[in-house]
XYZ file of C-alpha atoms in Angstrom:
760
model
C -0.315 -0.316 0.386
C 1.391 3.171 -1.136
C 0.260 6.037 0.531
C 1.295 9.662 1.101
C 0.849 11.862 4.209
C -0.650 15.605 3.805
C 0.358 18.194 6.035
C -1.551 18.587 9.298
C -3.423 21.909 9.661
C -3.827 23.163 12.940
C -7.488 22.014 13.772
C -8.375 23.390 16.799
C -7.842 27.014 14.766
C -9.233 26.566 11.542
C -12.234 25.113 13.798
C -13.221 28.282 15.623
C -12.274 30.976 13.086
C -15.025 29.898 10.628
C -18.696 29.920 11.149
C -19.819 30.405 14.025
C -23.099 29.876 13.122
C -22.662 26.255 12.857
C -20.233 25.432 15.330
C -20.661 26.725 19.225
C -17.109 27.411 20.947
C -17.308 26.599 24.746
C -14.766 26.040 27.648
C -13.218 22.507 25.977
C -12.193 19.783 28.436
C -8.550 18.872 28.102
C -6.782 15.873 29.081
C -8.361 12.560 30.624
C -9.103 13.991 34.103
C -11.800 15.776 33.668
C -15.767 15.893 34.818
C -15.890 13.926 30.921
C -13.997 10.973 32.342
C -15.802 10.220 35.344
C -16.812 6.442 34.785
C -20.669 5.556 34.981
C -22.128 2.909 36.750
C -21.971 -0.786 36.110
C -24.791 -1.637 33.090
C -26.524 -4.361 32.846
C -26.319 -6.259 29.643
C -28.135 -5.546 26.709
C -30.992 -8.733 25.816
C -30.883 -10.352 22.791
C -33.632 -8.874 21.544
C -32.128 -5.267 21.811
C -28.644 -7.096 19.907
C -30.939 -7.653 17.147
C -32.672 -4.362 16.881
C -29.535 -2.562 16.824
C -26.990 -4.531 14.505
C -26.954 -4.747 11.146
C -28.737 -7.259 9.092
C -29.052 -7.954 5.531
C -31.858 -8.788 2.760
C -31.674 -11.899 1.001
C -31.141 -10.457 -2.598
C -28.707 -8.382 -0.972
C -26.964 -10.835 0.908
C -26.822 -13.203 -2.008
C -24.757 -10.553 -3.985
C -22.167 -10.285 -1.646
C -22.232 -13.921 -1.840
C -21.344 -13.616 -5.236
C -18.653 -11.016 -5.284
C -16.766 -12.176 -1.606
C -16.546 -15.440 -3.481
C -14.932 -13.786 -6.373
C -12.973 -11.268 -3.738
C -11.480 -14.710 -2.488
C -10.226 -15.945 -5.478
C -8.766 -12.511 -7.495
C -5.725 -11.148 -6.401
C -5.108 -7.128 -6.306
C -4.341 -6.042 -9.435
C -4.428 -2.298 -9.046
C -3.679 -0.607 -5.606
C -5.709 2.661 -4.785
C -3.347 5.099 -3.509
C -5.572 7.890 -2.943
C -9.363 9.473 -3.806
C -9.804 13.266 -3.790
C -13.529 13.596 -3.202
C -15.604 16.791 -3.962
C -19.417 16.044 -3.557
C -22.395 18.307 -3.597
C -25.397 17.056 -1.296
C -28.505 18.516 -2.644
C -31.844 18.380 -0.501
C -34.759 18.249 -2.972
C -37.275 16.844 0.467
C -37.983 16.016 3.576
C -36.701 12.120 2.774
C -35.090 12.626 -0.892
C -31.609 15.054 -2.297
C -29.021 13.768 -4.955
C -25.076 13.945 -4.992
C -23.404 15.691 -7.577
C -19.393 15.457 -7.517
C -16.136 14.046 -9.184
C -13.248 12.041 -7.711
C -9.724 12.223 -8.520
C -9.168 8.464 -8.408
C -4.926 7.525 -8.399
C -3.601 4.099 -8.286
C -0.943 2.207 -9.179
C -1.019 -2.035 -10.945
C 0.613 -3.995 -8.470
C 1.970 -7.154 -10.611
C 1.170 -6.488 -14.128
C 0.666 -3.821 -17.030
C -2.576 -2.620 -17.322
C -4.959 -0.891 -20.049
C -7.848 -0.523 -18.502
C -9.281 0.204 -15.046
C -12.449 -1.104 -13.620
C -14.493 1.831 -11.120
C -17.563 0.904 -9.149
C -20.332 2.826 -9.551
C -23.756 2.201 -9.367
C -25.422 2.169 -12.580
C -28.389 4.763 -11.548
C -25.592 7.448 -11.240
C -25.276 9.152 -14.357
C -21.436 9.470 -15.395
C -20.711 12.957 -16.411
C -16.928 11.590 -17.993
C -13.712 10.183 -16.904
C -10.896 12.103 -18.312
C -7.461 11.522 -17.356
C -6.859 14.184 -14.497
C -6.194 17.137 -16.208
C -6.564 15.775 -19.594
C -8.093 14.202 -22.174
C -11.320 11.955 -21.361
C -11.225 8.359 -21.860
C -13.212 6.045 -23.139
C -15.849 4.222 -20.906
C -18.324 1.105 -21.416
C -21.090 -0.078 -18.290
C -22.390 -3.004 -17.103
C -22.673 -4.738 -13.703
C -22.368 -1.231 -11.158
C -19.104 -1.237 -12.755
C -17.260 1.731 -15.028
C -14.777 -0.103 -17.210
C -12.430 3.084 -18.654
C -9.853 2.278 -21.489
C -6.670 4.115 -20.236
C -4.565 6.012 -22.431
C -1.562 3.801 -22.416
C -0.203 0.697 -20.827
C 0.749 1.168 -17.036
C 3.503 -0.813 -16.107
C 3.372 -2.075 -12.160
C 4.412 1.157 -10.149
C 3.458 3.881 -12.229
C 0.440 6.173 -11.449
C -2.699 6.373 -12.906
C -4.616 9.624 -12.313
C -8.039 9.975 -13.471
C -11.008 12.031 -12.810
C -14.876 10.325 -12.472
C -17.117 13.235 -12.874
C -20.990 11.646 -11.575
C -24.049 12.552 -10.205
C -27.897 11.687 -9.335
C -29.792 10.312 -6.807
C -28.401 7.460 -4.752
C -30.338 4.176 -5.091
C -32.006 2.754 -2.114
C -30.005 -0.745 -1.102
C -28.066 -1.875 1.918
C -29.244 -0.216 6.039
C -29.381 3.176 3.717
C -26.398 3.311 1.638
C -26.855 7.164 1.338
C -30.206 8.117 2.598
C -31.821 11.901 3.172
C -34.183 11.384 6.093
C -35.143 14.227 8.858
C -34.635 13.900 12.370
C -36.933 15.461 15.662
C -39.794 15.963 13.541
C -42.385 18.430 15.455
C -39.140 19.649 17.565
C -37.518 22.836 18.325
C -34.128 21.009 16.808
C -36.209 19.596 13.520
C -34.062 19.467 10.708
C -32.369 17.068 7.232
C -30.452 14.361 8.185
C -27.737 12.964 5.232
C -25.613 9.886 5.609
C -23.815 7.335 4.288
C -23.754 3.474 5.434
C -21.554 1.965 3.057
C -20.824 -1.856 4.692
C -19.707 -3.820 3.131
C -19.570 -3.300 -0.314
C -21.902 0.139 -1.381
C -20.035 2.655 -1.682
C -20.445 2.978 -4.897
C -24.054 3.442 -4.745
C -23.145 7.153 -3.849
C -18.785 7.639 -4.970
C -16.725 6.202 -7.605
C -13.961 3.684 -5.851
C -11.763 0.668 -6.837
C -14.246 -1.170 -3.982
C -12.612 -4.075 -2.167
C -12.015 -4.515 1.422
C -8.037 -4.840 1.292
C -7.178 -1.834 -1.072
C -6.784 1.020 1.166
C -6.392 4.742 0.778
C -5.911 8.156 1.762
C -8.735 9.850 1.030
C -9.614 13.867 0.898
C -13.138 14.545 1.046
C -14.669 18.285 0.285
C -18.143 17.790 1.394
C -20.383 20.961 -0.496
C -23.890 21.127 1.773
C -26.417 24.034 2.877
C -24.493 26.183 4.751
C -26.955 26.392 7.080
C -25.841 22.224 7.990
C -22.676 20.769 9.182
C -20.777 18.145 6.826
C -18.760 15.773 8.593
C -16.559 13.378 7.160
C -13.619 10.980 8.182
C -9.876 13.083 9.271
C -9.294 16.203 10.037
C -11.492 19.296 9.654
C -8.852 21.629 7.730
C -11.486 24.160 6.047
C -14.990 25.392 6.419
C -15.528 27.545 3.443
C -18.896 29.535 2.511
C -19.312 29.522 -1.060
C -21.416 32.513 -1.586
C -23.733 30.875 -3.570
C -26.192 29.245 -0.207
C -23.383 26.214 0.383
C -20.770 25.524 2.605
C -17.305 23.540 1.809
C -15.763 21.748 4.495
C -12.784 20.128 3.854
C -11.512 16.975 5.540
C -8.319 15.113 5.199
C -7.191 11.801 6.416
C -3.398 11.164 7.301
C -4.145 7.523 7.707
C -5.682 5.110 4.595
C -9.199 4.053 4.798
C -11.060 1.033 3.087
C -13.340 2.355 0.938
C -16.626 1.094 2.956
C -15.366 3.360 6.055
C -15.714 7.149 3.754
C -18.453 8.991 5.273
C -20.597 11.655 5.244
C -22.978 12.766 7.464
C -24.908 16.441 7.531
C -27.126 17.925 9.450
C -28.128 20.943 11.473
C -25.311 19.550 14.409
C -24.814 21.090 17.538
C -20.711 20.553 18.674
C -18.811 19.855 21.417
C -15.227 18.696 21.813
C -13.562 16.620 24.936
C -9.700 15.919 24.294
C -7.694 12.781 25.113
C -4.265 12.687 26.362
C -2.269 9.876 24.285
C -1.363 7.293 26.897
C 1.975 7.492 24.786
C 2.126 10.760 25.034
C 2.088 13.525 22.671
C -0.801 16.152 21.851
C -4.006 16.007 22.918
C -6.259 14.511 20.707
C -9.584 16.378 20.053
C -13.070 14.037 20.601
C -15.704 15.858 19.021
C -18.879 14.858 19.019
C -22.020 16.299 16.383
C -25.637 15.838 17.589
C -29.160 16.338 16.633
C -29.903 19.740 18.903
C -32.780 18.491 20.823
C -30.639 15.339 21.751
C -27.590 17.723 22.619
C -28.421 17.641 26.403
C -28.636 13.586 26.839
C -26.175 13.045 24.278
C -23.697 15.011 26.136
C -24.421 12.303 28.948
C -24.078 9.306 26.745
C -21.101 10.095 25.061
C -18.745 11.300 28.022
C -17.630 8.341 28.561
C -15.584 8.266 24.755
C -12.551 9.315 26.509
C -12.338 6.712 29.426
C -12.871 4.280 26.540
C -10.002 5.670 24.505
C -7.876 5.531 27.727
C -8.646 2.017 28.662
C -8.528 0.476 25.255
C -5.581 2.205 24.419
C -4.041 1.108 27.700
C -5.282 -2.463 26.639
C -4.891 -2.758 22.948
C -2.249 -0.332 21.846
C -2.367 3.487 21.558
C -5.462 4.441 19.605
C -4.866 4.104 15.919
C -5.621 7.572 14.451
C -4.089 9.429 17.758
C -2.451 11.849 14.609
C -6.593 13.046 13.653
C -9.818 12.531 15.938
C -12.171 10.454 17.406
C -15.856 11.534 17.746
C -19.559 10.823 16.591
C -22.219 12.098 14.137
C -26.119 10.898 14.846
C -27.322 9.231 11.688
C -30.884 7.369 11.715
C -29.546 4.284 11.535
C -30.991 2.177 15.232
C -27.325 1.104 15.468
C -24.167 2.353 14.828
C -21.571 2.021 12.489
C -17.465 2.181 12.833
C -17.067 4.498 10.310
C -12.982 5.616 10.347
C -11.973 8.316 13.330
C -16.027 9.452 13.441
C -18.598 6.836 14.604
C -22.082 7.315 12.844
C -24.613 6.912 16.161
C -27.715 6.356 15.964
C -29.703 9.254 17.211
C -32.389 6.972 18.558
C -29.820 5.143 21.043
C -28.791 8.743 23.079
C -31.102 8.245 26.235
C -29.560 10.032 28.980
C -28.638 7.244 30.556
C -25.803 4.957 29.144
C -28.385 2.681 27.859
C -26.035 1.646 24.809
C -22.581 2.314 26.487
C -22.050 -1.029 24.639
C -22.278 0.382 20.995
C -20.074 3.057 22.313
C -17.242 1.106 23.024
C -18.449 -1.482 20.379
C -18.133 1.237 17.713
C -14.977 2.436 19.257
C -13.225 -0.887 19.180
C -13.768 -1.115 15.922
C -11.324 1.575 15.240
C -8.295 -1.172 16.115
C -9.960 -4.080 14.698
C -11.763 -3.292 11.737
C -10.572 0.021 10.801
C -6.996 0.060 11.971
C -6.863 -3.749 11.330
C -9.419 -4.486 8.292
C -10.557 -7.403 6.526
C -8.599 -9.169 3.867
C -12.207 -10.549 2.443
C -15.232 -10.260 3.755
C -15.208 -13.806 4.591
C -13.029 -12.543 7.444
C -15.604 -10.402 8.850
C -15.450 -11.749 12.435
C -12.332 -9.925 12.524
C -14.186 -6.980 12.654
C -17.441 -8.511 14.556
C -16.396 -10.599 16.999
C -13.203 -7.818 18.384
C -15.501 -4.753 18.546
C -17.919 -6.988 20.216
C -15.293 -8.592 23.340
C -14.346 -4.678 23.242
C -17.752 -4.854 24.885
C -16.828 -7.762 27.205
C -13.562 -6.011 28.472
C -15.339 -2.620 29.321
C -17.403 -4.317 31.431
C -14.510 -5.914 33.104
C -12.956 -3.108 33.863
C -15.991 -1.260 35.026
C -17.338 -4.328 37.176
C -14.375 -7.137 37.442
C -14.371 -10.611 36.680
C -18.411 -11.303 37.887
C -18.993 -8.562 35.076
C -16.996 -10.206 32.586
C -18.606 -13.399 33.443
C -22.263 -11.927 32.883
C -22.214 -10.249 30.097
C -20.231 -12.821 27.992
C -22.925 -15.381 29.498
C -25.754 -12.378 27.712
C -23.693 -13.443 24.385
C -24.725 -16.967 24.534
C -26.980 -16.116 21.806
C -27.874 -19.879 20.494
C -28.506 -21.253 18.185
C -25.868 -20.375 15.522
C -26.302 -21.239 12.036
C -23.450 -20.071 10.686
C -19.577 -20.788 11.183
C -17.985 -17.703 12.542
C -15.766 -17.619 9.795
C -17.172 -17.046 6.090
C -21.193 -16.742 7.631
C -22.669 -16.974 4.066
C -22.385 -20.480 2.393
C -24.573 -21.633 5.446
C -26.780 -18.359 6.100
C -28.412 -16.114 3.806
C -26.745 -12.901 6.514
C -23.466 -11.805 6.512
C -23.519 -10.068 9.703
C -25.296 -12.783 11.743
C -25.149 -13.091 15.054
C -22.566 -15.935 14.643
C -19.339 -13.328 13.822
C -20.893 -10.838 16.846
C -21.388 -13.253 19.358
C -19.997 -16.458 18.809
C -16.838 -14.526 17.290
C -16.510 -12.707 21.228
C -16.917 -15.986 22.673
C -14.009 -18.013 20.336
C -11.823 -14.941 21.760
C -13.210 -15.307 25.441
C -11.801 -18.517 25.169
C -8.671 -18.430 23.148
C -7.949 -16.012 25.881
C -8.288 -18.717 28.608
C -6.678 -21.232 26.592
C -3.382 -19.338 25.858
C -3.648 -17.097 29.591
C -4.135 -13.366 29.782
C -0.190 -12.936 28.937
C -0.291 -14.507 25.986
C -3.807 -13.368 25.315
C -2.959 -9.842 25.505
C -0.143 -9.519 23.919
C -0.642 -11.514 21.491
C -3.442 -8.977 20.310
C -1.262 -5.805 20.822
C 1.121 -7.650 18.515
C -1.558 -8.807 16.229
C -2.679 -4.829 16.053
C 0.870 -3.393 15.617
C 1.455 -5.706 12.722
C -1.164 -5.204 10.509
C -1.838 -1.805 12.121
C -3.147 0.632 8.861
C -3.420 -2.838 6.579
C -5.414 -6.078 6.321
C -5.217 -9.538 8.104
C -6.828 -12.982 8.136
C -7.859 -15.068 10.174
C -4.817 -17.504 10.176
C -2.495 -14.289 10.248
C -3.850 -13.602 13.692
C -3.840 -16.906 14.912
C -0.033 -17.252 13.963
C 0.893 -14.163 16.221
C -1.337 -15.675 19.033
C 0.464 -19.391 18.667
C 4.079 -16.803 18.402
C 3.017 -15.531 22.130
C 1.550 -18.540 23.463
C 3.944 -21.374 22.419
C 0.970 -23.218 21.701
C -0.160 -24.883 18.697
C -4.209 -23.825 17.944
C -4.381 -25.344 14.793
C -7.306 -27.600 16.209
C -9.265 -24.959 18.231
C -9.256 -22.678 14.947
C -10.374 -25.626 13.208
C -13.106 -26.718 15.313
C -13.969 -22.882 16.728
C -14.024 -20.269 13.548
C -14.103 -22.786 10.497
C -16.616 -25.481 11.651
C -19.766 -25.154 13.200
C -21.499 -26.517 16.242
C -20.653 -26.574 20.135
C -19.783 -29.247 23.112
C -22.273 -30.225 24.886
C -20.589 -32.220 27.761
C -21.993 -35.186 30.398
C -20.242 -34.413 33.581
C -20.025 -36.393 36.779
C -17.778 -36.645 39.702
C -17.415 -39.206 42.445
C -14.532 -38.993 45.537
C -12.384 -41.948 47.217
C -10.906 -41.645 50.415
C -6.854 -42.681 49.777
C -3.974 -42.711 52.404
C -3.163 -39.310 50.395
C -6.475 -37.139 51.004
C -9.512 -37.482 49.035
C -9.142 -37.640 44.811
C -12.075 -36.766 43.044
C -12.615 -38.574 40.143
C -14.498 -37.012 37.233
C -15.950 -38.304 33.845
C -16.034 -36.249 31.065
C -18.424 -37.377 27.756
C -18.779 -35.287 24.842
C -21.928 -35.834 23.317
C -22.460 -33.420 20.333
C -22.924 -35.080 16.864
C -20.218 -32.574 15.511
C -16.692 -33.236 15.830
C -14.935 -33.504 18.875
C -13.318 -30.429 20.885
C -10.045 -30.563 22.519
C -10.633 -27.821 25.111
C -8.573 -27.257 28.193
C -11.228 -27.268 31.241
C -11.192 -25.596 34.872
C -12.347 -28.651 37.434
C -12.912 -26.454 40.937
C -12.854 -29.420 43.828
C -14.864 -27.528 46.937
C -14.869 -29.263 50.792
C -15.321 -28.022 53.682
C -12.573 -26.132 54.589
C -11.365 -24.931 51.066
C -11.189 -25.342 47.351
C -9.456 -25.809 44.670
C -8.780 -25.147 40.948
C -7.575 -28.237 38.266
C -7.347 -28.055 34.912
C -7.620 -31.530 32.585
C -7.078 -31.865 29.166
C -10.256 -33.017 27.749
C -9.151 -34.571 23.888
C -11.437 -37.327 23.342
C -15.370 -37.972 23.299
C -15.617 -39.693 26.838
C -12.561 -39.715 29.107
C -11.848 -40.110 32.926
C -10.194 -37.992 35.575
C -8.322 -38.611 38.470
C -7.452 -35.135 40.341
C -4.684 -34.865 43.178
C -5.884 -35.532 46.613
C -7.509 -33.199 48.465
C -7.427 -32.713 52.399
C -11.301 -33.088 52.968
C -13.649 -34.502 51.435
C -15.394 -32.615 48.791
C -19.020 -30.965 48.629
C -18.995 -29.908 45.846
C -17.494 -30.047 42.435
C -18.042 -28.464 39.275
C -17.052 -27.956 35.622
C -15.888 -25.101 34.354
C -16.741 -22.572 37.140
C -15.320 -19.628 35.558
C -17.900 -19.930 32.261
C -14.490 -19.947 30.421
C -16.352 -22.338 27.485
C -19.523 -22.028 24.954
C -21.063 -25.511 25.920
C -24.537 -27.376 26.754
C -23.648 -29.039 30.092
C -25.594 -32.337 31.562
C -24.678 -33.429 35.213
C -24.803 -36.909 35.398
C -24.927 -39.769 38.250
C -21.721 -42.239 37.830
C -22.072 -46.058 38.203
C -19.811 -46.968 41.328
C -20.795 -50.962 41.766
C -18.625 -51.244 45.046
C -18.990 -47.672 46.483
C -15.379 -47.448 46.888
C -15.592 -43.779 45.566
C -14.226 -44.701 42.243
C -16.388 -44.818 38.870
C -16.739 -48.312 37.161
C -15.334 -46.579 34.354
C -12.394 -45.675 35.996
C -12.419 -48.289 38.514
C -9.555 -50.903 37.969
C -11.438 -53.213 40.243
C -15.006 -52.320 39.735
C -16.255 -55.005 42.236
C -14.693 -54.914 44.913
C -13.683 -51.643 47.062
C -10.280 -50.779 45.742
C -10.310 -46.523 46.605
C -6.556 -45.995 46.063
C -6.491 -47.815 43.049
C -3.616 -49.716 44.262
C -1.781 -51.765 41.361
C 1.585 -53.379 42.364
C 2.411 -54.926 39.026
C 1.263 -52.003 36.961
C -1.016 -54.324 34.560
C -3.896 -52.395 35.067
C -5.904 -54.838 37.355
C -6.311 -53.801 40.943
C -4.848 -55.698 43.548
C -8.138 -56.010 45.152
C -8.678 -58.341 42.621
C -5.578 -59.109 40.360
C -4.936 -63.107 40.912
C -1.051 -62.274 40.306
C -0.439 -59.250 42.737
C 3.413 -59.039 41.598
C 3.064 -60.263 38.326
C 5.920 -62.666 38.333
C 3.344 -65.002 36.626
C 2.438 -66.883 39.728
C -0.769 -66.552 41.037
C -1.480 -65.205 44.925
C -2.361 -68.869 46.326
C 0.746 -70.438 45.209
C 3.034 -67.707 45.384
C 5.388 -67.851 48.784
C 5.766 -63.856 48.003
C 2.555 -62.365 46.663
C 3.899 -58.980 46.618
C 7.404 -59.483 46.107
C 7.746 -59.397 42.022
C 12.015 -60.217 42.820
C 10.993 -63.895 44.240
C 10.942 -65.437 41.077
C 12.273 -69.347 40.524
C 15.746 -69.211 39.029
C 15.884 -71.619 35.746
C 18.148 -74.536 36.442
C 17.970 -74.302 40.116
C 15.564 -76.784 41.294
C 16.287 -79.080 44.153
C 18.401 -82.481 43.443
C 15.699 -85.064 45.287
C 12.770 -84.795 47.643
C 11.812 -86.852 49.823
C 8.712 -86.944 52.761
C 8.771 -89.372 56.130
C 5.763 -90.282 58.528
C 2.682 -89.793 57.963
C 0.662 -87.879 60.716
C 3.639 -86.076 61.334
C 5.859 -85.786 57.897
C 9.450 -84.058 57.312
C 10.003 -82.816 54.116
C 13.736 -83.439 53.299
C 15.309 -81.979 49.885
C 18.703 -81.821 48.486
C 19.926 -78.766 47.154
C 21.630 -78.229 43.751
C 24.778 -79.220 43.614
C 26.778 -75.594 43.910
C 23.879 -73.805 45.139
C 25.322 -71.007 47.928
C 24.168 -71.416 51.348
C 22.044 -68.092 51.512
C 19.385 -69.447 48.966
C 16.241 -69.699 50.664
C 13.585 -72.480 49.584
C 9.586 -72.542 49.134
C 7.353 -75.232 50.217
C 3.982 -75.924 48.298
C 1.531 -78.310 49.410
C -1.656 -79.465 47.307
C -3.739 -82.367 48.072
C -3.640 -85.604 46.036
C -7.577 -85.438 45.157
C -7.065 -81.674 43.704
C -4.079 -83.140 41.707
C -6.415 -86.216 39.984
C -8.749 -83.937 39.627
C -7.200 -80.726 38.146
C -4.816 -82.762 36.246
C -2.107 -80.244 36.890
C -0.345 -78.365 39.655
C -2.723 -75.646 39.963
C -3.679 -76.973 43.556
C -0.433 -76.201 45.245
C -0.378 -73.236 47.597
C 2.390 -71.505 49.590
C 2.795 -74.051 52.515
C 5.888 -72.347 54.144
C 7.960 -69.981 52.540
C 12.132 -68.627 52.427
C 13.101 -71.762 54.655
C 16.646 -72.849 54.857
C 17.644 -76.091 53.372
C 16.716 -78.432 53.780
C 14.088 -79.829 55.570
C 10.557 -78.659 57.191
C 8.004 -80.314 59.179
C 4.041 -81.253 58.322
C 2.215 -81.612 61.142
C -0.998 -81.783 59.240
C -2.741 -84.908 58.440
C -4.315 -85.116 55.095
C -7.864 -85.866 55.090
C -9.487 -89.806 55.054
C -8.859 -90.863 51.521
C -6.589 -88.348 50.566
C -3.290 -87.456 50.629
C -0.461 -84.343 50.185
C 1.755 -83.941 47.550
C 4.686 -81.382 48.092
C 6.654 -79.176 45.818
C 10.054 -77.358 46.572
C 11.701 -74.564 44.687
C 14.853 -72.357 45.249
C 14.178 -68.983 45.736
C 16.735 -65.906 44.690
C 16.775 -62.556 46.301
C 16.967 -60.824 42.988
C 14.565 -60.958 39.961
C 15.666 -61.521 36.215
C 14.242 -58.475 34.521
C 11.964 -55.968 34.281
C 8.442 -56.664 36.383
C 5.587 -55.068 34.196
C 5.585 -51.301 33.251
C 5.218 -48.236 35.601
C 2.057 -46.415 35.136
C 4.025 -43.773 32.317
C 4.754 -46.844 30.712
C 8.213 -47.762 30.530
C 9.083 -50.801 32.256
C 9.405 -51.247 35.838
C 13.218 -52.703 36.690
C 14.540 -55.146 39.224
C 17.649 -55.716 40.861
C 19.998 -57.019 39.198
C 21.285 -60.746 40.066
C 24.978 -61.352 41.754
């Protein structure tokens, strides 16, 4: 983007030196510590019905045309870069709701990549095209079609060369959009009654009243000479550098912008305004900036109340996001007929019906102001990225509520944005629904930022916002570019988060239950999370708050599967309450469930390694996933507990080739088992004597009936004074036991082998 800076004219001197009948000079508040900076009382969040009344909403036909143009824009590279527009506009009022515009626009632009010999200028075909000429030179040939003027240039222009043409036109602007250019009356029947002429071009209706290269990613410097009836005031973007009485019943307001503007943010507002000025002191230092309000006479008293939050909001947002982007120019409001607001660069158009004198619509004031950062300074590269405007500005409302009322106010406000069902994705809503400005891009867009804030943490989130703003200020951005900034500040891979929350539809439905088990370490809380939505999985960190009689603690679990059990670290008291997402960070549906616990040990069956017998500590000696209470081989040495003389000692294993050399049994009622150690056996070895009944041997046809009779005996005899049952007998098995294991004993909980001592 090539831009040329204009010389700044002393704003205050120009303003007060002319047009005393239009402007009403008065003592001006300077700085941020005046009465105009007093914060109002915290306002309740607006209802969804109220939000719908003040938001943009396209008609079906218009939305379809937007979709077609958005798709074309997404595929089309920028061929010609607009550099500057010099607009001369005459506004003529012909009736209470009628009028026309006449004027000329000088367009200065440069080819970007390839040579061009034609230039396509957007202008609605209901407006008469008087001429197109090389500025200061010859007429150029044109054709028209589809609200586009196809201009044949005087020659081929190579990349970087300046194309300089002037388009003259006039007519009655079409009645499109939300009032792309409207003629109306305010204050009917009141002393302050007067005309109100205003524009609202978003998303692509600037050509309804002025010729331009209309796409959001092509910003340019705009000079506006706005000629209006001499008893009215004409307001536009940037700085007022001249106010000229023309001697023919008209007056020309000359507005100049230092910073580039997207075409849809170029604004005019004309009325019998009264005005006053506050001043904002930049948080980064430097000269104060005028904050000027243009209001209907009958609204002045209440408007002074409603707008006295503007300077504190400027200070707060600048401190939070980075300095106000147009601090070398101005900020302010101009009343217009729309029921909501429009974030025209440096001068928000604000619905006159919103002026109540009660701060009821402070959320709109801060919403439109937040747009100066996100939407104006950092613009969307294409219309499918509209959430980068509206979701961000809506989250500006959340941040202001948090500034006034803390975390509780923040949570209450975010909950008010749960306007489900959302029928569109956050990114590119038009393929799924008919409205580019669907409430999903506002409300769910703000929720996305709120959830992202918790995922990455406050420090990374706010630094990421500041970096995103600083990097793409006075330019355009996309969702991938925003994601990259957040990944850079947080060090996290956010691909899953953005895919699921921004590009796809749906929200998670969680089923949540908990139990608590008393263990030697304290009470372990077991929680179960099931995702029940029919759409895909949401990979999210989730806060779980455990409360007991004398305290509480919040734990974070990483839920990345449809069904998942978690055992939280032990707490000192028996849990009395366990809350899922206690601070309401996730847009969700939550169903509370009771978890089955067959053995009543405090461990739910889905997580219990021994659901048939109590095992609250989930002890698992050999790490085989079977709890000790129901594990037939506790130590995992391959010998079942009944026949294991050391059932909890995995190192007490048979040594290959170390069986006894011989075994004898002497006596009947009082028998002695005698064995001969294998030759070379160290005298430190001990021996286990196992015994079984002959009836069990005959029945099983194997040695499974053996049980430990005597363990770790020295060589080489052991008495047995027990008599077998009538018509039965005993048999014996003697084996040597070493004092160490031959290798790994199962796996540890982290999956690595559990080592045993090395044999000598």
